[in-house]
mmCIF file of C-alpha atoms in Angstrom:
data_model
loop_
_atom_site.group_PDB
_atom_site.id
_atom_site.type_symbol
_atom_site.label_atom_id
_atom_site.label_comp_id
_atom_site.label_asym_id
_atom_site.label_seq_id
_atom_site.Cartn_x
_atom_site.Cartn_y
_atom_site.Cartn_z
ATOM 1 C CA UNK A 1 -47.254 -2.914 -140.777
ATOM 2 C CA UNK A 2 -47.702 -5.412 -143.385
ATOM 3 C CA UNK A 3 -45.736 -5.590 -146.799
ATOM 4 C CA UNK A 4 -47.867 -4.612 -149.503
ATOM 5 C CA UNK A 5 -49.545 -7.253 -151.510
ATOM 6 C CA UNK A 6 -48.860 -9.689 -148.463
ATOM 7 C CA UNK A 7 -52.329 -10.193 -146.016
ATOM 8 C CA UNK A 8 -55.489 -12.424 -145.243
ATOM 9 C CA UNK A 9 -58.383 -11.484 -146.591
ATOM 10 C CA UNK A 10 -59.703 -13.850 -143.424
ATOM 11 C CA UNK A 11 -58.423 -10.441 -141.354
ATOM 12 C CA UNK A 12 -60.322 -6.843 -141.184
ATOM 13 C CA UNK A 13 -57.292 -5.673 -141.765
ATOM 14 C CA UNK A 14 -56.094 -7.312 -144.739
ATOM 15 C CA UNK A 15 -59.682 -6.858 -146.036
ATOM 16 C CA UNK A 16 -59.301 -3.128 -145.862
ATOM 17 C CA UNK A 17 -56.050 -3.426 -147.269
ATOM 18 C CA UNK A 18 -57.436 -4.915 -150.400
ATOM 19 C CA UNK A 19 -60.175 -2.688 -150.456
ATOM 20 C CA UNK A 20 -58.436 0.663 -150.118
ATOM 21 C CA UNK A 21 -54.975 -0.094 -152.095
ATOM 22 C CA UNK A 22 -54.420 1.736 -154.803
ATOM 23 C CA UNK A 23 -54.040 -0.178 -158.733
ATOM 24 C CA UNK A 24 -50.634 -1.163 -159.231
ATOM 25 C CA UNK A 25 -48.477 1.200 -161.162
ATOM 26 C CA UNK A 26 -47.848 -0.325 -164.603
ATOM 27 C CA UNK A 27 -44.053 -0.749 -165.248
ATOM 28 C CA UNK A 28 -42.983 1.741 -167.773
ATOM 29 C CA UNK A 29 -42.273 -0.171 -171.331
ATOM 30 C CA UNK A 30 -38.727 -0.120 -172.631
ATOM 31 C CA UNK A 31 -37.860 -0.522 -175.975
ATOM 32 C CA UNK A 32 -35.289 -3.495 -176.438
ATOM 33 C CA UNK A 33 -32.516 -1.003 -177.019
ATOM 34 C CA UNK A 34 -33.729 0.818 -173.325
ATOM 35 C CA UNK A 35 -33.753 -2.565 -171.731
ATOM 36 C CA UNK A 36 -30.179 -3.631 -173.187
ATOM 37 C CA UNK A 37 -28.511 -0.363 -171.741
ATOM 38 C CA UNK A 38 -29.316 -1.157 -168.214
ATOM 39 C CA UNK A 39 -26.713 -2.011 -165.231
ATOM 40 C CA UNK A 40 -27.412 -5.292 -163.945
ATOM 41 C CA UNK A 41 -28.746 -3.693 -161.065
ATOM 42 C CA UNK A 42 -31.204 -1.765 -162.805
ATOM 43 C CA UNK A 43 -32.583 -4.553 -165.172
ATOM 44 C CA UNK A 44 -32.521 -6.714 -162.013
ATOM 45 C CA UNK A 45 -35.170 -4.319 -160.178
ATOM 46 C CA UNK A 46 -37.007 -3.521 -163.413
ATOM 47 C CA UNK A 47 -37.170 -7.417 -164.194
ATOM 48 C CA UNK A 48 -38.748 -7.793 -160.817
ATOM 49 C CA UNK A 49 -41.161 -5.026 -161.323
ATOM 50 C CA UNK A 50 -42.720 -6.635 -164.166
ATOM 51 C CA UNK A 51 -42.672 -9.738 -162.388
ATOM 52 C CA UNK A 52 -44.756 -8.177 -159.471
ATOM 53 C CA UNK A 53 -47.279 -6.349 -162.104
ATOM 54 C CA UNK A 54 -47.686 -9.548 -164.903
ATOM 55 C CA UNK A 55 -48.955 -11.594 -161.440
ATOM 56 C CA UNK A 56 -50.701 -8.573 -160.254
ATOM 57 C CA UNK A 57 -51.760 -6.651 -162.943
ATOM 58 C CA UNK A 58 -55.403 -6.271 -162.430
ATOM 59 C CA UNK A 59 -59.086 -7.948 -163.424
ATOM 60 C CA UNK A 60 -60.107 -8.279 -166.422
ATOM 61 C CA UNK A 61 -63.872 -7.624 -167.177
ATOM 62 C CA UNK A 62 -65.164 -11.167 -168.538
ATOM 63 C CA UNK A 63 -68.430 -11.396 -169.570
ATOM 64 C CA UNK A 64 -69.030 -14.046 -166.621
ATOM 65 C CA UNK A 65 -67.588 -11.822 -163.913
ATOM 66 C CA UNK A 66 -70.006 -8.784 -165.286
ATOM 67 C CA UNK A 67 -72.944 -11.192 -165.282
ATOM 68 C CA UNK A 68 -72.600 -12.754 -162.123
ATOM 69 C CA UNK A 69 -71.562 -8.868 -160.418
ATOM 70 C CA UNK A 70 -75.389 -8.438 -161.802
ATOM 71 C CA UNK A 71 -76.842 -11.160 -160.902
ATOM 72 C CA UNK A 72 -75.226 -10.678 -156.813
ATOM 73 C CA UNK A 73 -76.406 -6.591 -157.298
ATOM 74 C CA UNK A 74 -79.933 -8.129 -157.678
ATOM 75 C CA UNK A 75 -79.906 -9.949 -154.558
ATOM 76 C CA UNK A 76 -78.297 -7.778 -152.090
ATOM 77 C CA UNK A 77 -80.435 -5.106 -153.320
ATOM 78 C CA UNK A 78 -83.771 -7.213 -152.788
ATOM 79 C CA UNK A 79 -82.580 -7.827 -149.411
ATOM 80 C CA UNK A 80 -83.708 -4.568 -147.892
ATOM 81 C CA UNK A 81 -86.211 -6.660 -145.503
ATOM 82 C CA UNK A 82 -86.268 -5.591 -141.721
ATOM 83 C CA UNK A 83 -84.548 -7.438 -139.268
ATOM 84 C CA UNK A 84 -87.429 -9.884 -138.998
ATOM 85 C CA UNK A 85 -87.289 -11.187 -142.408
ATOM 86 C CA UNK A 86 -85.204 -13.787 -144.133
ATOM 87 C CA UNK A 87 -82.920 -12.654 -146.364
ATOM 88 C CA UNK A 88 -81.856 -14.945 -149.572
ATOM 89 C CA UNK A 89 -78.374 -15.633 -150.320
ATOM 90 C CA UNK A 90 -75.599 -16.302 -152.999
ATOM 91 C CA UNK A 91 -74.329 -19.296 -153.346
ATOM 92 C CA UNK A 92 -71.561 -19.135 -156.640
ATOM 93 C CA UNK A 93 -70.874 -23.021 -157.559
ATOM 94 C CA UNK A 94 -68.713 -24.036 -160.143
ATOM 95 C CA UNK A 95 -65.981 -26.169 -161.241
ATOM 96 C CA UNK A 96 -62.114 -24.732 -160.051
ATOM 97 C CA UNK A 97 -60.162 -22.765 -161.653
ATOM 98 C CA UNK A 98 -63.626 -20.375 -163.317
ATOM 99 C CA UNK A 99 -62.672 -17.220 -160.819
ATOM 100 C CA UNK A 100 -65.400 -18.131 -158.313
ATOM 101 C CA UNK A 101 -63.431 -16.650 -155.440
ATOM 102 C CA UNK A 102 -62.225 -13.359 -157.585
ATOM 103 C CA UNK A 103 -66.232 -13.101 -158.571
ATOM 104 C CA UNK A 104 -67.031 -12.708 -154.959
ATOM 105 C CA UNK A 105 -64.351 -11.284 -153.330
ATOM 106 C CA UNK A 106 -63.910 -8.193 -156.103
ATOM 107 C CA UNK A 107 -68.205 -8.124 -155.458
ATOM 108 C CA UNK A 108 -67.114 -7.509 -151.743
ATOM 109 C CA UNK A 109 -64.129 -4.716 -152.213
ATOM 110 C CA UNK A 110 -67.103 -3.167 -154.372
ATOM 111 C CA UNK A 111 -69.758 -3.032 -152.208
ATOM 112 C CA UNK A 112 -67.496 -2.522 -149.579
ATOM 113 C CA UNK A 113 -66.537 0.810 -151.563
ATOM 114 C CA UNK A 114 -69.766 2.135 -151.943
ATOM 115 C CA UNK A 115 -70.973 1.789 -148.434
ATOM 116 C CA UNK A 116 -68.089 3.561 -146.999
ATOM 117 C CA UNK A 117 -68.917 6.413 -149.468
ATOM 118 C CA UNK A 118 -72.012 6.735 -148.923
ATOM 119 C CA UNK A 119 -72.687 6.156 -145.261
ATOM 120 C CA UNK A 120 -68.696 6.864 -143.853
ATOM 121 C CA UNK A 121 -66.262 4.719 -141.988
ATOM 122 C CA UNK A 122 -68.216 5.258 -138.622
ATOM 123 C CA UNK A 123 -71.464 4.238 -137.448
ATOM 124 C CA UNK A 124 -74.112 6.192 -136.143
ATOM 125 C CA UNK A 125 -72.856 4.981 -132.739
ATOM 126 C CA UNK A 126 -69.236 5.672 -133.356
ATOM 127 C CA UNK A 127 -67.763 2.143 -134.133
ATOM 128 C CA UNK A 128 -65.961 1.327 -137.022
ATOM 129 C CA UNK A 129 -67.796 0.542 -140.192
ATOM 130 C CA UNK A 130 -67.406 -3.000 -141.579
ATOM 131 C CA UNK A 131 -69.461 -3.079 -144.788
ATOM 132 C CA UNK A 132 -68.172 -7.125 -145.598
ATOM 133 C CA UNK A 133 -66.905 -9.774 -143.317
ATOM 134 C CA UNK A 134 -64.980 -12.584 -145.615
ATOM 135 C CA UNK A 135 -64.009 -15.847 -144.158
ATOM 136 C CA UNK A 136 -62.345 -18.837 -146.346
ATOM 137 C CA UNK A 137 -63.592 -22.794 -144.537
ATOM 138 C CA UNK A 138 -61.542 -25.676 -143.781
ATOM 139 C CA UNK A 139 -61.689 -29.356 -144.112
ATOM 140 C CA UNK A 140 -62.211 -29.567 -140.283
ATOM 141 C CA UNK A 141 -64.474 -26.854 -139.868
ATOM 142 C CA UNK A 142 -66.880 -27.154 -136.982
ATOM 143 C CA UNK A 143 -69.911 -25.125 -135.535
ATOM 144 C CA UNK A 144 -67.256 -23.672 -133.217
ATOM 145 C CA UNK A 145 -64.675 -22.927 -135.328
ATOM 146 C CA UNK A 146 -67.424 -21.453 -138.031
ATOM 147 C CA UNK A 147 -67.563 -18.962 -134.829
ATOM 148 C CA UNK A 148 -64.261 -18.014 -134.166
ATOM 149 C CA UNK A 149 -62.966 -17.200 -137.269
ATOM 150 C CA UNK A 150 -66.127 -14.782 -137.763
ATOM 151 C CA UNK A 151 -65.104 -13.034 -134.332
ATOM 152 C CA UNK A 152 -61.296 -13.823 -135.500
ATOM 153 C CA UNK A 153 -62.450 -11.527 -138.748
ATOM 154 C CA UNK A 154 -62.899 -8.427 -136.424
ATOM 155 C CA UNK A 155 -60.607 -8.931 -134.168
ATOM 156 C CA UNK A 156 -62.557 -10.071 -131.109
ATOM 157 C CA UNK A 157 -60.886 -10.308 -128.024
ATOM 158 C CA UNK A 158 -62.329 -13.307 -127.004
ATOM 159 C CA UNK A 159 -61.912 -15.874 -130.050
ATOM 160 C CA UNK A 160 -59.477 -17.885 -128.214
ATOM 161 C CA UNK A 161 -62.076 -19.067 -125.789
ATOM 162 C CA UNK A 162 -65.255 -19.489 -125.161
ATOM 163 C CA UNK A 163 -68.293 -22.011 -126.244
ATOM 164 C CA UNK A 164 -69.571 -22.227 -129.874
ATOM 165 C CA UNK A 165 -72.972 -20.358 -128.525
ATOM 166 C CA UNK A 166 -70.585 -17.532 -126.848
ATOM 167 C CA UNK A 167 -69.146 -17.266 -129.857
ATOM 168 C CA UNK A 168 -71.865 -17.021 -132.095
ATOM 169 C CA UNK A 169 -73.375 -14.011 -130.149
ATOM 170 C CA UNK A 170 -70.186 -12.116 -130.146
ATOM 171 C CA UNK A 171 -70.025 -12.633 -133.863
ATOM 172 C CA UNK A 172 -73.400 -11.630 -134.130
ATOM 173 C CA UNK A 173 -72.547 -8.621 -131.913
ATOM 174 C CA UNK A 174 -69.595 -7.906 -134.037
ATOM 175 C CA UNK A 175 -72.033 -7.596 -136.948
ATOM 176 C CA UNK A 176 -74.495 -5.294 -135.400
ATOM 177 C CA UNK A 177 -71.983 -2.692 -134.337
ATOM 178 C CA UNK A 178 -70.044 -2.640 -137.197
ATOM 179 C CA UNK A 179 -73.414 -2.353 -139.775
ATOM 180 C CA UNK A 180 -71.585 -5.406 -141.448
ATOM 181 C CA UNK A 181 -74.543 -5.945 -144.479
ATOM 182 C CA UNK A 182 -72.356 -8.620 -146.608
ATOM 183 C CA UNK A 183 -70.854 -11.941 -145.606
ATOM 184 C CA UNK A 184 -68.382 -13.741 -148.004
ATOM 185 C CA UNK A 185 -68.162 -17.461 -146.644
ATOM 186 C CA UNK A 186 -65.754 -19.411 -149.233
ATOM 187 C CA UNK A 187 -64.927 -23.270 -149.758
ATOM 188 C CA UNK A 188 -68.516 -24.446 -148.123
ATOM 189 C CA UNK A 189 -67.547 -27.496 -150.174
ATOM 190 C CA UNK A 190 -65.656 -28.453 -146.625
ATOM 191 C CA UNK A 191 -68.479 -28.854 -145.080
ATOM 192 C CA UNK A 192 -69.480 -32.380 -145.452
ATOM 193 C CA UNK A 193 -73.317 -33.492 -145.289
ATOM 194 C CA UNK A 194 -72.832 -37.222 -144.824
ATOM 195 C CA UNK A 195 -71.279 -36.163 -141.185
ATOM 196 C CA UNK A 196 -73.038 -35.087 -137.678
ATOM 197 C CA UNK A 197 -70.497 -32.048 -137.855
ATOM 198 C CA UNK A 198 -70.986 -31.112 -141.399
ATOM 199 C CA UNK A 199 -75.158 -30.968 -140.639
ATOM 200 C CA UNK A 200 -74.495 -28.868 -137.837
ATOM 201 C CA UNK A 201 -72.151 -26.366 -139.762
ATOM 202 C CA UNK A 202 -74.719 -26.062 -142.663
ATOM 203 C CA UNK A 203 -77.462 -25.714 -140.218
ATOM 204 C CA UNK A 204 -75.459 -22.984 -138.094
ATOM 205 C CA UNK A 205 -75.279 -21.168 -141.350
ATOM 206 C CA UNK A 206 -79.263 -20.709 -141.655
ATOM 207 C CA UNK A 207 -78.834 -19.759 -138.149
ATOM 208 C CA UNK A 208 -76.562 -17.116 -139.250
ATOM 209 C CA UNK A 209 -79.314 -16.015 -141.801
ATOM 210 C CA UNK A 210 -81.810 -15.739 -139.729
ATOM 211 C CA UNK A 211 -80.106 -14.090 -137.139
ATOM 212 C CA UNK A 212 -78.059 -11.509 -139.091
ATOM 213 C CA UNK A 213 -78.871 -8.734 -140.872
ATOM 214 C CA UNK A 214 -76.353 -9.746 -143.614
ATOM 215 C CA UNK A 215 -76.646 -11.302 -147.171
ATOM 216 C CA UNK A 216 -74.691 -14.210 -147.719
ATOM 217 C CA UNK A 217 -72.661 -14.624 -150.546
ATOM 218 C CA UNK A 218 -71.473 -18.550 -150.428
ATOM 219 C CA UNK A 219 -68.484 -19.699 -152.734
ATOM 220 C CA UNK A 220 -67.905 -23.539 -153.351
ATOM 221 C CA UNK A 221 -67.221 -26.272 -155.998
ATOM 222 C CA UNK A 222 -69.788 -28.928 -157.277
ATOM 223 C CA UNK A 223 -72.246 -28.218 -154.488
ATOM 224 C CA UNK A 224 -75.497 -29.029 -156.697
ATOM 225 C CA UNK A 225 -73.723 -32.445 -157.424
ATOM 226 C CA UNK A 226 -73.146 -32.817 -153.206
ATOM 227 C CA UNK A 227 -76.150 -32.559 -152.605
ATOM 228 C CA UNK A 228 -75.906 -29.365 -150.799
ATOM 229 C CA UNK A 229 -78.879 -27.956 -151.582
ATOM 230 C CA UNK A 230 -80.661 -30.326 -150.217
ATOM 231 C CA UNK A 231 -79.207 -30.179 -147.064
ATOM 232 C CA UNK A 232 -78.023 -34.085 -147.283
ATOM 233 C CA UNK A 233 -81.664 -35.420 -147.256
ATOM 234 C CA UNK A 234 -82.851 -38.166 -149.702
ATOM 235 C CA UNK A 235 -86.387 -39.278 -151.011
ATOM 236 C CA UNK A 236 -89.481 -37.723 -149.982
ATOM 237 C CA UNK A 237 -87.332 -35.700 -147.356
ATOM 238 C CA UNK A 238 -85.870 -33.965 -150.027
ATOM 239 C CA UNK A 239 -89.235 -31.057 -149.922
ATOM 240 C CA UNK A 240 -87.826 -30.357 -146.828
ATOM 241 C CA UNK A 241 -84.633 -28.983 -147.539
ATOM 242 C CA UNK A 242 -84.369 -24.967 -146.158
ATOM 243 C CA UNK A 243 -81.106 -24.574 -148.136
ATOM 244 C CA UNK A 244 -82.408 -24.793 -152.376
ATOM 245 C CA UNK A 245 -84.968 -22.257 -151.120
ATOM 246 C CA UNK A 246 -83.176 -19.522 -149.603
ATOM 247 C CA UNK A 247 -80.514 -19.828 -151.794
ATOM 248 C CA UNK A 248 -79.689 -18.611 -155.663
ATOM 249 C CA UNK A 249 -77.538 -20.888 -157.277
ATOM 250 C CA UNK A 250 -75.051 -18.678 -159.671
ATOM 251 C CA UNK A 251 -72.603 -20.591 -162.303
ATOM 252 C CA UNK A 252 -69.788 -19.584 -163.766
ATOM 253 C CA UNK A 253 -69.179 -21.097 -167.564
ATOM 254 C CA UNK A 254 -65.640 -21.616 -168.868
ATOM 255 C CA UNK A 255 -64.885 -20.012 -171.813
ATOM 256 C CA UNK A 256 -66.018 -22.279 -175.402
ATOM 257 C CA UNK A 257 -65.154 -21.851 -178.822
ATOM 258 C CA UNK A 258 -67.960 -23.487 -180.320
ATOM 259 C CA UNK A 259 -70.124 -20.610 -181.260
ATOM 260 C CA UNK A 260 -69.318 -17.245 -182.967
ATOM 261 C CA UNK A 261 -70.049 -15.249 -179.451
ATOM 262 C CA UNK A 262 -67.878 -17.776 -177.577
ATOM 263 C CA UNK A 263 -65.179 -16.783 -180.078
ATOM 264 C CA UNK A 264 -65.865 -13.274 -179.622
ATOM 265 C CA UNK A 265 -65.332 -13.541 -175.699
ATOM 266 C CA UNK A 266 -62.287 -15.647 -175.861
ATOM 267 C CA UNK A 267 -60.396 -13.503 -178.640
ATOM 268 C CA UNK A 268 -61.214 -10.372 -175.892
ATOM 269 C CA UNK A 269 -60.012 -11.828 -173.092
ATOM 270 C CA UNK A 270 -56.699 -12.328 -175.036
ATOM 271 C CA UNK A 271 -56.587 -8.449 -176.956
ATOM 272 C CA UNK A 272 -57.293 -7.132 -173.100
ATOM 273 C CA UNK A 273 -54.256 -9.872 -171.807
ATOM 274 C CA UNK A 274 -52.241 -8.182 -174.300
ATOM 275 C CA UNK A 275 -52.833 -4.879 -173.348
ATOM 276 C CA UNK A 276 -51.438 -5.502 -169.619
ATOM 277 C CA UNK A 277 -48.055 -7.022 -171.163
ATOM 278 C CA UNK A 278 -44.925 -5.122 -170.104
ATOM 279 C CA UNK A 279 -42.370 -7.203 -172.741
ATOM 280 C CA UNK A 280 -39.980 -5.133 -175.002
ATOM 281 C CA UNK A 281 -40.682 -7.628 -177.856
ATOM 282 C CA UNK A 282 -44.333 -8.032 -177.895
ATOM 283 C CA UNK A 283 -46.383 -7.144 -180.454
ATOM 284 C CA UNK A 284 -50.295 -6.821 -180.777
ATOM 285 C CA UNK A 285 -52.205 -9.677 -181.789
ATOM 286 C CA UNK A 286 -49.392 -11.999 -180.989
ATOM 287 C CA UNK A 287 -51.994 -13.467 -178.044
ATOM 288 C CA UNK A 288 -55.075 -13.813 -180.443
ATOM 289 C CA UNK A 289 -52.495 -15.692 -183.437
ATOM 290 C CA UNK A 290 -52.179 -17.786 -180.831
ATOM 291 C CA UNK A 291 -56.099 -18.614 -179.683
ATOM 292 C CA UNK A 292 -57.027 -21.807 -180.625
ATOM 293 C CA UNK A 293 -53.324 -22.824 -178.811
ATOM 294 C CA UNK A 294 -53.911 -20.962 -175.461
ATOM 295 C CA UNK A 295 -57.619 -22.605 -175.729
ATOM 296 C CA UNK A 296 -55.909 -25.991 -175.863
ATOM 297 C CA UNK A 297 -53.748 -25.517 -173.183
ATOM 298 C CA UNK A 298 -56.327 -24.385 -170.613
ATOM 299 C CA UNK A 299 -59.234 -26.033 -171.945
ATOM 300 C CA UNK A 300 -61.048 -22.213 -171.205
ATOM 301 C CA UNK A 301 -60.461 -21.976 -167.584
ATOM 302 C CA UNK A 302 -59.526 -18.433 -166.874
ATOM 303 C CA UNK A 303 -57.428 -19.193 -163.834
ATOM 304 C CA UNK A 304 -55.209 -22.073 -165.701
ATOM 305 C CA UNK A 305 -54.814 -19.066 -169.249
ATOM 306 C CA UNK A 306 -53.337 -16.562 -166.140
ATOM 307 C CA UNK A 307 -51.192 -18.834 -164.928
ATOM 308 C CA UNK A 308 -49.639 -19.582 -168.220
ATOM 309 C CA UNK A 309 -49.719 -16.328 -169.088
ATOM 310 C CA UNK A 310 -47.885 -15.163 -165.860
ATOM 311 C CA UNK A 311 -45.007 -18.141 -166.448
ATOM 312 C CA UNK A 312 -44.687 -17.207 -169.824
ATOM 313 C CA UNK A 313 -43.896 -13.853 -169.079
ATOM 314 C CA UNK A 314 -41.450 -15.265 -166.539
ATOM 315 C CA UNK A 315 -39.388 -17.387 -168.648
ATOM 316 C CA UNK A 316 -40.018 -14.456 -171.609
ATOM 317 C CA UNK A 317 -38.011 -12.219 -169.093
ATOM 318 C CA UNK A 318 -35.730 -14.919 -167.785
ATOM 319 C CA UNK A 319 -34.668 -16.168 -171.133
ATOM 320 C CA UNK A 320 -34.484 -12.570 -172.437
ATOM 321 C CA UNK A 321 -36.738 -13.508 -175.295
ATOM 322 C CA UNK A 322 -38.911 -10.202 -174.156
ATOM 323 C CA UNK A 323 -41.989 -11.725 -176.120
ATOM 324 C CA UNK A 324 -44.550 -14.801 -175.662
ATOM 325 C CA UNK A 325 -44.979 -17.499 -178.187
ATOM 326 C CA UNK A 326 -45.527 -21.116 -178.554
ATOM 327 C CA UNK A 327 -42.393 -22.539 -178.604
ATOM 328 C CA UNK A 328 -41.970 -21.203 -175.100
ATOM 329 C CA UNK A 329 -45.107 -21.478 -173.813
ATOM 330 C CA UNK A 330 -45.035 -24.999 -174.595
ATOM 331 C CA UNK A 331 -41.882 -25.502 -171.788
ATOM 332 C CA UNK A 332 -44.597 -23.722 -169.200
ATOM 333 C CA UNK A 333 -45.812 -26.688 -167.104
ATOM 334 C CA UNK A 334 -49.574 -25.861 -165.539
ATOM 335 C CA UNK A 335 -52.104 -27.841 -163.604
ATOM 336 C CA UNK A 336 -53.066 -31.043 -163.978
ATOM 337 C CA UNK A 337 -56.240 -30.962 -165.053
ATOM 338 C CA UNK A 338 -55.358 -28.419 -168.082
ATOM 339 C CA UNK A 339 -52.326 -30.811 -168.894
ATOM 340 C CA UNK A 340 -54.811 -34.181 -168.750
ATOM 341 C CA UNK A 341 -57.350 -31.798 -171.167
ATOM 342 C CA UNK A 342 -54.799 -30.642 -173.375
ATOM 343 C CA UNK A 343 -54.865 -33.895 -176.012
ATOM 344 C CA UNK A 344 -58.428 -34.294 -176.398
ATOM 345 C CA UNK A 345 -58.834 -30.220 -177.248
ATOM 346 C CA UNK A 346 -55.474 -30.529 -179.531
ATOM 347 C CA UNK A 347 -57.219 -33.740 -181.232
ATOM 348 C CA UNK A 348 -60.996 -32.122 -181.411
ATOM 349 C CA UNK A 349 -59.415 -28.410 -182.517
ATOM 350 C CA UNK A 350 -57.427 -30.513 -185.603
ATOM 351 C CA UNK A 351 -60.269 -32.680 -186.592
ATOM 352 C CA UNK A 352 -62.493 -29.445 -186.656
ATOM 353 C CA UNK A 353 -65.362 -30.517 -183.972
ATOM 354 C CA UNK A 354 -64.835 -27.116 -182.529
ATOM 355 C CA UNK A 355 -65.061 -25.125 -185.519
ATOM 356 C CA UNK A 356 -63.373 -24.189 -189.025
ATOM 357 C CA UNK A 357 -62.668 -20.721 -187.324
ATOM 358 C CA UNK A 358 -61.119 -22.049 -183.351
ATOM 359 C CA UNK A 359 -58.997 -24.340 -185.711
ATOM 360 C CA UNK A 360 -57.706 -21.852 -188.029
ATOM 361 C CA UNK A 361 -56.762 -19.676 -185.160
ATOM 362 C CA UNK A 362 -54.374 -22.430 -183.411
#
């Protein structure tokens, strides 16, 4: 049995497990007095509760994860063809660090959800129901390998051998008897056009289209800008790319400050952040005083703001400070790309270009 929290969503049965888990419990908030009468023992396992629950403590409902949960709701309920039409798929392409792969995987626990409900965890013929098959790519992913971890998903028997073709059919098999009707397939951005290999994945994965009765829900970065779409052709060839007609390109936007409804987004993300807090010294609205700061230091990227978030809380606890603000977020370290952004939003949010109102609120 696996520890909760620890599985591969690559695995039925750490996709159930996400599916069917329960919300975490929030950690009970102590005052400061509360927190200072603890043993060591007990402030050591109530530290590490909050720990667990500030990296874990549940999605928040951005208006880019509600549009794009929309937008995917469309599409898989247009795709009610029988088996001997082509279905259209999802293909969610975006910059890191946006929530692409939360967008598609919470889509999947979802609709996962709703099938079981409605239509049980057996099939007509008695095998186990598998609403959603989920597989993450590799850099060396093959036509084979494509295969295998499809069959590796469900638990096939025979993944460890076999040709790509035997593969593909017990994959396909493993879709039919399990009514699978979604298929998350993330970091296509592995799959590499300019190579023999890479064609043959992305044209395995029409294959798969054709062949399946399953709508496709593709997660990758910068494919418009590879080229995907259009399959790796060039020039006139271009009109004869399958891919930028089956499939519905869906963006995700960071999060701006330029505009009054930007604002409006940005200071919500932050009074819902605040709301999930378990610190004895925090205070509402000590997150929004802060918004034009936490704007800076993740240029709007909602993965980078949860990460600081989550290391601020850490050293908040650690340091026995018990509340977040910008002297000690500013010893939080994050990603590159955030740090490398950081000066030009400081400079542009103190000069103004943003707006009176973003500046005010650093």
């Amino acid at each position: 049995m696996s520890t909760p929290g620890l599985f591969s969503l690559s695995r039925k049965e750490g996709w159930n497990q996400y599916v069917n888990t329960p919300p975490r419990q929030r950690p009970e908030m102590l005052t400061r007095a509360h927190l200072d009468a603890l043993g060591e023992d007990a402030r050591e396992d109530y530290n590490d509760q909050r720990h667990d629950w500030h990296a874990n403590f549940g999605i928040i409902q951005t208006p880019q994860l509600a549009s794009l949960h929309e937008e995917l709701d469309q599409i898989v309920a247009s795709n009610r063809q029988d088996g001997d039409r082509i279905r259209s798929a999802a293909v969610i392409d975006a910059l890191p660090g946006l929530g692409k792969t939360t967008i598609a995987n919470l889509y999947g626990r979802t609709y996962d959800r709703q099938q079981r409900r409605r239509l049980g965890a057996v099939t007509a013929e008695g095998n186990e129901r598998v609403p959603v098959f989920r597989v993450g790519l590799t850099s060396n992913t093959t036509l084979r390998t494509l295969n295998r971890m499809i069959c590796e998903f469900y638990g096939h028997p025979a993944t460890d051998r076999g040709s790509a073709a035997a593969l593909a059919s017990h994959a396909l098999d493993c879709v039919l008897n399990c009514d699978t009707r979604l298929g998350i397939i993330d970091d296509i951005h592995f799959i590499d056009l300019d190579r023999k290999e890479g064609l043959a994945v992305s044209n395995h994965l029409k294959w798969l289209a054709n062949e399946l009765p399953v709508t496709f829900v593709y997660v990758g970065v910068g494919l418009a800008e590879r080229r995907f779409f259009a399959d790796g052709l060039t020039g006139k060839n271009t009109v004869l790319a399958q891919t930028a007609r089956r499939w519905t390109r869906l963006g995700v936007e960071p999060f701006h400050l330029n505009s009054d409804e930007g604002r409006r987004h940005w200071w919500s993300l932050l009074k819902a952040s605040e709301r999930q807090l378990v610190l004895a010294e925090h205070r509402p609205g000590m997150l929004v005083d802060l918004a034009g700061y936490l704007f800076e230091r993740t240029s709007g990227h909602i993965g980078s703001y949860f990460t600081l978030l989550m290391r601020g809380c850490y050293r908040a606890i650690r340091g026995k400070t018990e509340a977040l603000n910008r002297d000690l977020l500013d010893q939080v370290r994050l990603d590159e790309a955030s740090e490398l952004a950081r000066k030009q939003l400081a400079a542009a949010l103190a000069h103004g270009t943003l707006s009176s109102k973003s500046k005010a609120a650093s």
